[in-house]
Coordinates of C-alpha atoms and ligand atoms in Angstrom, one line a residue:
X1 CA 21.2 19.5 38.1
X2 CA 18.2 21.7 37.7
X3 CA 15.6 18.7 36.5
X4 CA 16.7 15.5 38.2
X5 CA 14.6 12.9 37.9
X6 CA 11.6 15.0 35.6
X7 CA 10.4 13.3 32.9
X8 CA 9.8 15.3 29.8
X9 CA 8.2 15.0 26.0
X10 CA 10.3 16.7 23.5
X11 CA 8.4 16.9 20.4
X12 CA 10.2 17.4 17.2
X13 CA 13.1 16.7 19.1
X14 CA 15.4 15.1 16.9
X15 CA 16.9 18.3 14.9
X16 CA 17.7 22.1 15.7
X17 CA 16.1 23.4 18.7
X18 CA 14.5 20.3 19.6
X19 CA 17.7 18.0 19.8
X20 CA 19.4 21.0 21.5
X21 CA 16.3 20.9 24.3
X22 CA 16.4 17.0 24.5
X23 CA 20.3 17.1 25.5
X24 CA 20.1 20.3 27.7
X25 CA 17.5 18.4 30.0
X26 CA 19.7 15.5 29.9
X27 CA 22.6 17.3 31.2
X28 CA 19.9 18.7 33.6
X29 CA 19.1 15.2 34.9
X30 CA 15.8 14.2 33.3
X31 CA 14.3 11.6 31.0
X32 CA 13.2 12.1 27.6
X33 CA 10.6 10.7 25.5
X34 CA 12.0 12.3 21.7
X35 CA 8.7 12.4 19.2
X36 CA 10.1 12.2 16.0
X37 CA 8.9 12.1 12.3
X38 CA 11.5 11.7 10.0
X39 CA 15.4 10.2 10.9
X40 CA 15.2 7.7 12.9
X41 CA 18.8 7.3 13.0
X42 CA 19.2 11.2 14.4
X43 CA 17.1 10.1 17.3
X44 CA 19.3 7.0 17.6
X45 CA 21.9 9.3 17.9
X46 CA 20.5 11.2 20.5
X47 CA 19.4 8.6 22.5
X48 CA 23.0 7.2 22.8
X49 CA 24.1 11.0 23.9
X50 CA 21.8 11.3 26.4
X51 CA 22.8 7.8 27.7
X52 CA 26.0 8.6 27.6
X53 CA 25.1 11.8 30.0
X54 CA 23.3 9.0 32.8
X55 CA 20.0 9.9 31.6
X56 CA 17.4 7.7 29.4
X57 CA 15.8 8.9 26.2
X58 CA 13.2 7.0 24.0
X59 CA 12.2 8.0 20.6
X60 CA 8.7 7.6 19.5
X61 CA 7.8 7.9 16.0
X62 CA 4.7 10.6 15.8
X63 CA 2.7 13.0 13.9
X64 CA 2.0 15.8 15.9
X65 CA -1.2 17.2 14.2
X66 CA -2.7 13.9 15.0
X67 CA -4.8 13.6 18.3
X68 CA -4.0 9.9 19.0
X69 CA -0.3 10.1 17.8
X70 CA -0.3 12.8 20.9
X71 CA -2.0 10.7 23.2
X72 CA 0.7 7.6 21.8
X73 CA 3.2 10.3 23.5
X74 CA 1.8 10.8 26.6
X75 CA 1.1 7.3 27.3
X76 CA 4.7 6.3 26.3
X77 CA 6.4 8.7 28.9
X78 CA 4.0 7.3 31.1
X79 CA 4.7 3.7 30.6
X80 CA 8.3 4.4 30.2
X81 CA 9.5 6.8 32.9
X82 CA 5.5 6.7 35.4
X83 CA 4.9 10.2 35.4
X84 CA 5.4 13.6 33.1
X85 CA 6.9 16.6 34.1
X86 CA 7.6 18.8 31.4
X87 CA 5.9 18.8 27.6
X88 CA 7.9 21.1 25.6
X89 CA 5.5 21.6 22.3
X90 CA 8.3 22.6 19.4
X91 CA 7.6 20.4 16.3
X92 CA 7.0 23.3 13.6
X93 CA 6.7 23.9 10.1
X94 CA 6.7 27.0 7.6
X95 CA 5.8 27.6 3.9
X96 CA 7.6 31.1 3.7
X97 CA 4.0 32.1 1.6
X98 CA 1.8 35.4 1.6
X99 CA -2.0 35.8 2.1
X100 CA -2.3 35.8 -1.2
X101 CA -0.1 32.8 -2.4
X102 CA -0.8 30.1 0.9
X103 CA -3.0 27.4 -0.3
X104 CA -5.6 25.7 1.7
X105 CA -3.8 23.0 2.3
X106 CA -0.4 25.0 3.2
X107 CA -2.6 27.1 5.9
X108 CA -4.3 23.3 7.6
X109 CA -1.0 22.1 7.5
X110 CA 1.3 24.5 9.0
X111 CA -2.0 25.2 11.9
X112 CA -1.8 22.1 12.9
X113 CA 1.6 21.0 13.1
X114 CA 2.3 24.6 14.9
X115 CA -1.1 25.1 16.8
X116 CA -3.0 22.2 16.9
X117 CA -0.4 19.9 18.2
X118 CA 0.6 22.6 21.4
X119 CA -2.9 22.9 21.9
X120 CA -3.9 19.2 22.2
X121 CA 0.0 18.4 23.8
X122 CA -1.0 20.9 26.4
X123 CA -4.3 19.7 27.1
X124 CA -3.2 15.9 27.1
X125 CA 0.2 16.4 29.3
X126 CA -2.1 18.9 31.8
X127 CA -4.5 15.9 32.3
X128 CA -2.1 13.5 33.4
X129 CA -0.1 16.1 35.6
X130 CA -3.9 16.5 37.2
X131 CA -3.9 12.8 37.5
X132 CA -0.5 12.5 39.0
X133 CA -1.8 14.9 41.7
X134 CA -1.1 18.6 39.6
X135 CA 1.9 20.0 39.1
X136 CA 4.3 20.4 36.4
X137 CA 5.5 22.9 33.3
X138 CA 4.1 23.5 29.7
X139 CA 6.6 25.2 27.1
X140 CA 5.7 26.4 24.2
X141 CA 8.3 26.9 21.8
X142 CA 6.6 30.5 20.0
X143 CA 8.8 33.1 17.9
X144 CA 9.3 36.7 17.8
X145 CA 6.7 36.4 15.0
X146 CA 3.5 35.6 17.6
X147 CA 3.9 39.0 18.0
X148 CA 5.7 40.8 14.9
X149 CA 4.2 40.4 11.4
X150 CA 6.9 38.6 8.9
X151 CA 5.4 39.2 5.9
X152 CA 5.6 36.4 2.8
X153 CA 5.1 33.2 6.0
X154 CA 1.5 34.5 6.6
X155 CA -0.1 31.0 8.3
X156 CA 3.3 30.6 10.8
X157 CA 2.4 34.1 12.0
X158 CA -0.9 33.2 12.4
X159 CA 0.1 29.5 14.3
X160 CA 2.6 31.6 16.5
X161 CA 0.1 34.2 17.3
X162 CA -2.3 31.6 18.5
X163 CA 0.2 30.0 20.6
X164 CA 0.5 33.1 22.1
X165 CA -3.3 32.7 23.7
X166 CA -2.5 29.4 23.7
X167 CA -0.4 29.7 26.1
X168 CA -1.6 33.1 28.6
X169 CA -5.0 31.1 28.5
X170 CA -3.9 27.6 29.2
X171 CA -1.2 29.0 32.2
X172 CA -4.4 31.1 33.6
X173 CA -6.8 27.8 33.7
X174 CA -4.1 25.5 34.8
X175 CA -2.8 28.0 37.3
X176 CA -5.3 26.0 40.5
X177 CA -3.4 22.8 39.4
X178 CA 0.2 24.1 39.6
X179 CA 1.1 23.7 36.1
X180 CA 2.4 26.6 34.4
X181 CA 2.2 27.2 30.9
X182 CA 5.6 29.3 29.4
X183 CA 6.2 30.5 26.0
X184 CA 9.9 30.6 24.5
X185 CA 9.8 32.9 21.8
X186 CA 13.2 32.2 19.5
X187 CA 14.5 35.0 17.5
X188 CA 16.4 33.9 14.3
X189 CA 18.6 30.6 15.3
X190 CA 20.5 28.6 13.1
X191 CA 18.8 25.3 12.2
X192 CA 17.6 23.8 9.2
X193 CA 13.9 25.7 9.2
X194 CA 15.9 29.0 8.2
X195 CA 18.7 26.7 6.1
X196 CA 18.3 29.1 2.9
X197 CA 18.9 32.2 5.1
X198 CA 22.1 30.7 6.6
X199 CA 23.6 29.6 3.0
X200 CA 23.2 32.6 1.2
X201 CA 26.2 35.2 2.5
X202 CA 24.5 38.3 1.7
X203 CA 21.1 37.3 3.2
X204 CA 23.1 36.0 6.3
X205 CA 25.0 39.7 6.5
X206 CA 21.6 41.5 6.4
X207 CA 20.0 39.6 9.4
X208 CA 23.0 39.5 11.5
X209 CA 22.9 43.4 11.3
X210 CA 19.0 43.4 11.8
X211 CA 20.2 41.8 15.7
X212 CA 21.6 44.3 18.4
X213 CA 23.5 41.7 19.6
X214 CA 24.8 40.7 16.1
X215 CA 24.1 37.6 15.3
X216 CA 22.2 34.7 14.8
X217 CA 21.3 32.8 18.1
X218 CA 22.1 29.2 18.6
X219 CA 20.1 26.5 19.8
X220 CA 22.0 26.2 22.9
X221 CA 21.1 29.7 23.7
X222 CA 17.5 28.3 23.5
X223 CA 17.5 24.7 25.3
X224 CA 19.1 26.4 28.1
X225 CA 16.0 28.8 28.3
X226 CA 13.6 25.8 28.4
X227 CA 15.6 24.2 31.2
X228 CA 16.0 27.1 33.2
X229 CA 11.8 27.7 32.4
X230 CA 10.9 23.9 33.5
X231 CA 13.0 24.1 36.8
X232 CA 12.0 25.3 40.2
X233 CA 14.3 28.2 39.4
X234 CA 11.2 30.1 37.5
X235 CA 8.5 28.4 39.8
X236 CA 6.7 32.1 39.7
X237 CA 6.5 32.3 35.6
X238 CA 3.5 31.1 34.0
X239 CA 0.9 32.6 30.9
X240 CA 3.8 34.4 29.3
X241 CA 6.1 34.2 26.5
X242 CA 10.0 34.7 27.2
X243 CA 11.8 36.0 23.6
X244 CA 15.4 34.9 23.5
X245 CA 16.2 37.0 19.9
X246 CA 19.4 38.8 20.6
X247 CA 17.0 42.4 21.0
X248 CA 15.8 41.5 17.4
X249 CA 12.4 42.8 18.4
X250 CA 13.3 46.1 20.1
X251 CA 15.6 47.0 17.1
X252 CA 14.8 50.8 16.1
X253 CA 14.0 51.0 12.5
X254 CA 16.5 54.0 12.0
X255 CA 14.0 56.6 12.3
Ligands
NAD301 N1 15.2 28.4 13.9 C1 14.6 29.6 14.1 O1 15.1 30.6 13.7 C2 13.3 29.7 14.9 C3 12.8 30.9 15.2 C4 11.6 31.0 15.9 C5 10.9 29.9 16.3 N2 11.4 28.6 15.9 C6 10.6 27.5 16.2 O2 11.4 26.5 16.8 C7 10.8 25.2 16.6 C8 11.8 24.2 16.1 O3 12.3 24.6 14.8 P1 13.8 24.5 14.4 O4 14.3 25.8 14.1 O5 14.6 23.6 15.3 O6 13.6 23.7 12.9 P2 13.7 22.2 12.6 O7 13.2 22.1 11.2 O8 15.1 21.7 12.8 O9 12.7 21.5 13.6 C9 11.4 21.3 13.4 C10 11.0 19.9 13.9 O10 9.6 19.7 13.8 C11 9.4 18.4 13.3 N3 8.1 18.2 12.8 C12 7.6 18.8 11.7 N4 6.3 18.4 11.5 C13 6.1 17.4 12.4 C14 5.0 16.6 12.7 N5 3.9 16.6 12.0 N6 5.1 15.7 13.8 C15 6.2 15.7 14.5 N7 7.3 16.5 14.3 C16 7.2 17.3 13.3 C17 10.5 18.2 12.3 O11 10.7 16.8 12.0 C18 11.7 18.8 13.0 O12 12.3 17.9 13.9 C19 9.6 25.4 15.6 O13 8.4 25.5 16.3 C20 10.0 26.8 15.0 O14 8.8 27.5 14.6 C21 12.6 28.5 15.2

């Protein structure tokens, strides 16, 4: 077991890559606070999983593009479990809309559910890891698309392309304290954020060829990445993002 006894924040962590993450680390031997916003009885759910695997998990309700709903997380794990480990930022929205479509309040929305909350979850786990005596992992869950332009979802590019600096600027400054700050950066995986993709055959047939592996990547794929990231295994890799996307991003264009 690569994380027995860590204590880790998961948030968004009741769905898709999240819930994958949440039950990865259990099987990994930690301890799980599981921020949630919506289905409480999917975090019930997990909580009984990761039980069941010898580990304990404790959902907290909390809206990650609030400051003190952040804090709420921190100080949970804290209370709960004495100590954090691991904050693994994920909660994340789209709105699949151009420059010239996204509203104002599509653009504050998506920034601060996808930026805001990994920058304030960084900087509120990192103080208590200082507290604790230093020590300890950031991930940010990122996308191909911090770096590669998707046109028509404009402000996620934007919020994944700050995480980016988010997370080389955070892992240089908290470098002194041991902490070390790790972008994942998912290619196309099947959960509900790309739901329309997956249902429609044709779409489905077009990005599966777009991958040099051929096909869409699974959650799994991904909460075994964060595991492997947040163990002592990758205690050398900080201020960079890892891209788990099947070679999505090196595909030639067919020129
Ligand atoms: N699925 C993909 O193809 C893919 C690719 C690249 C990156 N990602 C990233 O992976 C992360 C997880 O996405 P997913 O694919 O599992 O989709 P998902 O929709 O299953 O998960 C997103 C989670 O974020 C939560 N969330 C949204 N707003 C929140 C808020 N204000 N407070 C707390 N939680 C909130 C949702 O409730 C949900 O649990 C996201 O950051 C996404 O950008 C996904």
């Amino acid at each position: 077991m690569k994380l027995k006894g860590k204590v880790a924040i998961v948030t968004g962590g009741n769905s898709g890559i999240g819930a994958a993450i949440v039950l990865e680390l259990a099987r990994q031997g930690a301890n799980i606070v599981i921020d949630y916003r919506s289905r409480p009885e999917a975090t019930e759910a997990l909580e009984k999983q990761v039980a069941a695997l010898g580990d304990c998990a404790i959902g907290i309700r909390a809206d990650v593009s609030k400051l003190a709903d952040l804090q709420m997380l921190v100080d949970s794990a804290v209370k709960e479990f004495g100590r954090i480990d691991l904050m693994v930022n994920n909660a994340g929205v789209e709105t699949r809309t151009s420059v010239l479509d996204t509203t104002e309040q599509q653009y504050e929305s998506v920034l601060a559910i996808n930026l805001k909350s990994a920058f304030f979850g960084t900087q509120l786990a990192a103080r208590q890891m200082i507290l604790q005596g230093g020590g300890g992992c950031i991930v940010n869950i990122s996308s191909v698309h911090e770096d590669w332009p998707m046109p028509g979802n404009s402000a996620y590019c934007l919020s994944k392309g700050g995480m980016r600096m988010l997370t080389r600027t955070a892992g240089v400054e908290l470098g002194p304290h041991h902490i070390r700050v790790v972008g994942v950066g998912p290619g196309a995986v099947a959960t509900p954020i790309n739901e329309a993709t997956l249902e429609d055959p044709q779409a489905l047939k077009k990005l599966n060829a777009a991958i040099p592996l051929g096909r869409v990547g699974t959650p799994e794929s991904i909460a075994r990445t964060v595991a492997f990231l947040a163990s002592d295994e990758a205690d050398y890799i900080t201020a960079t993002t890892l891209f788990v996307d099947g070679g999505l991003m090196q595909q030639s264009p067919g020129l």
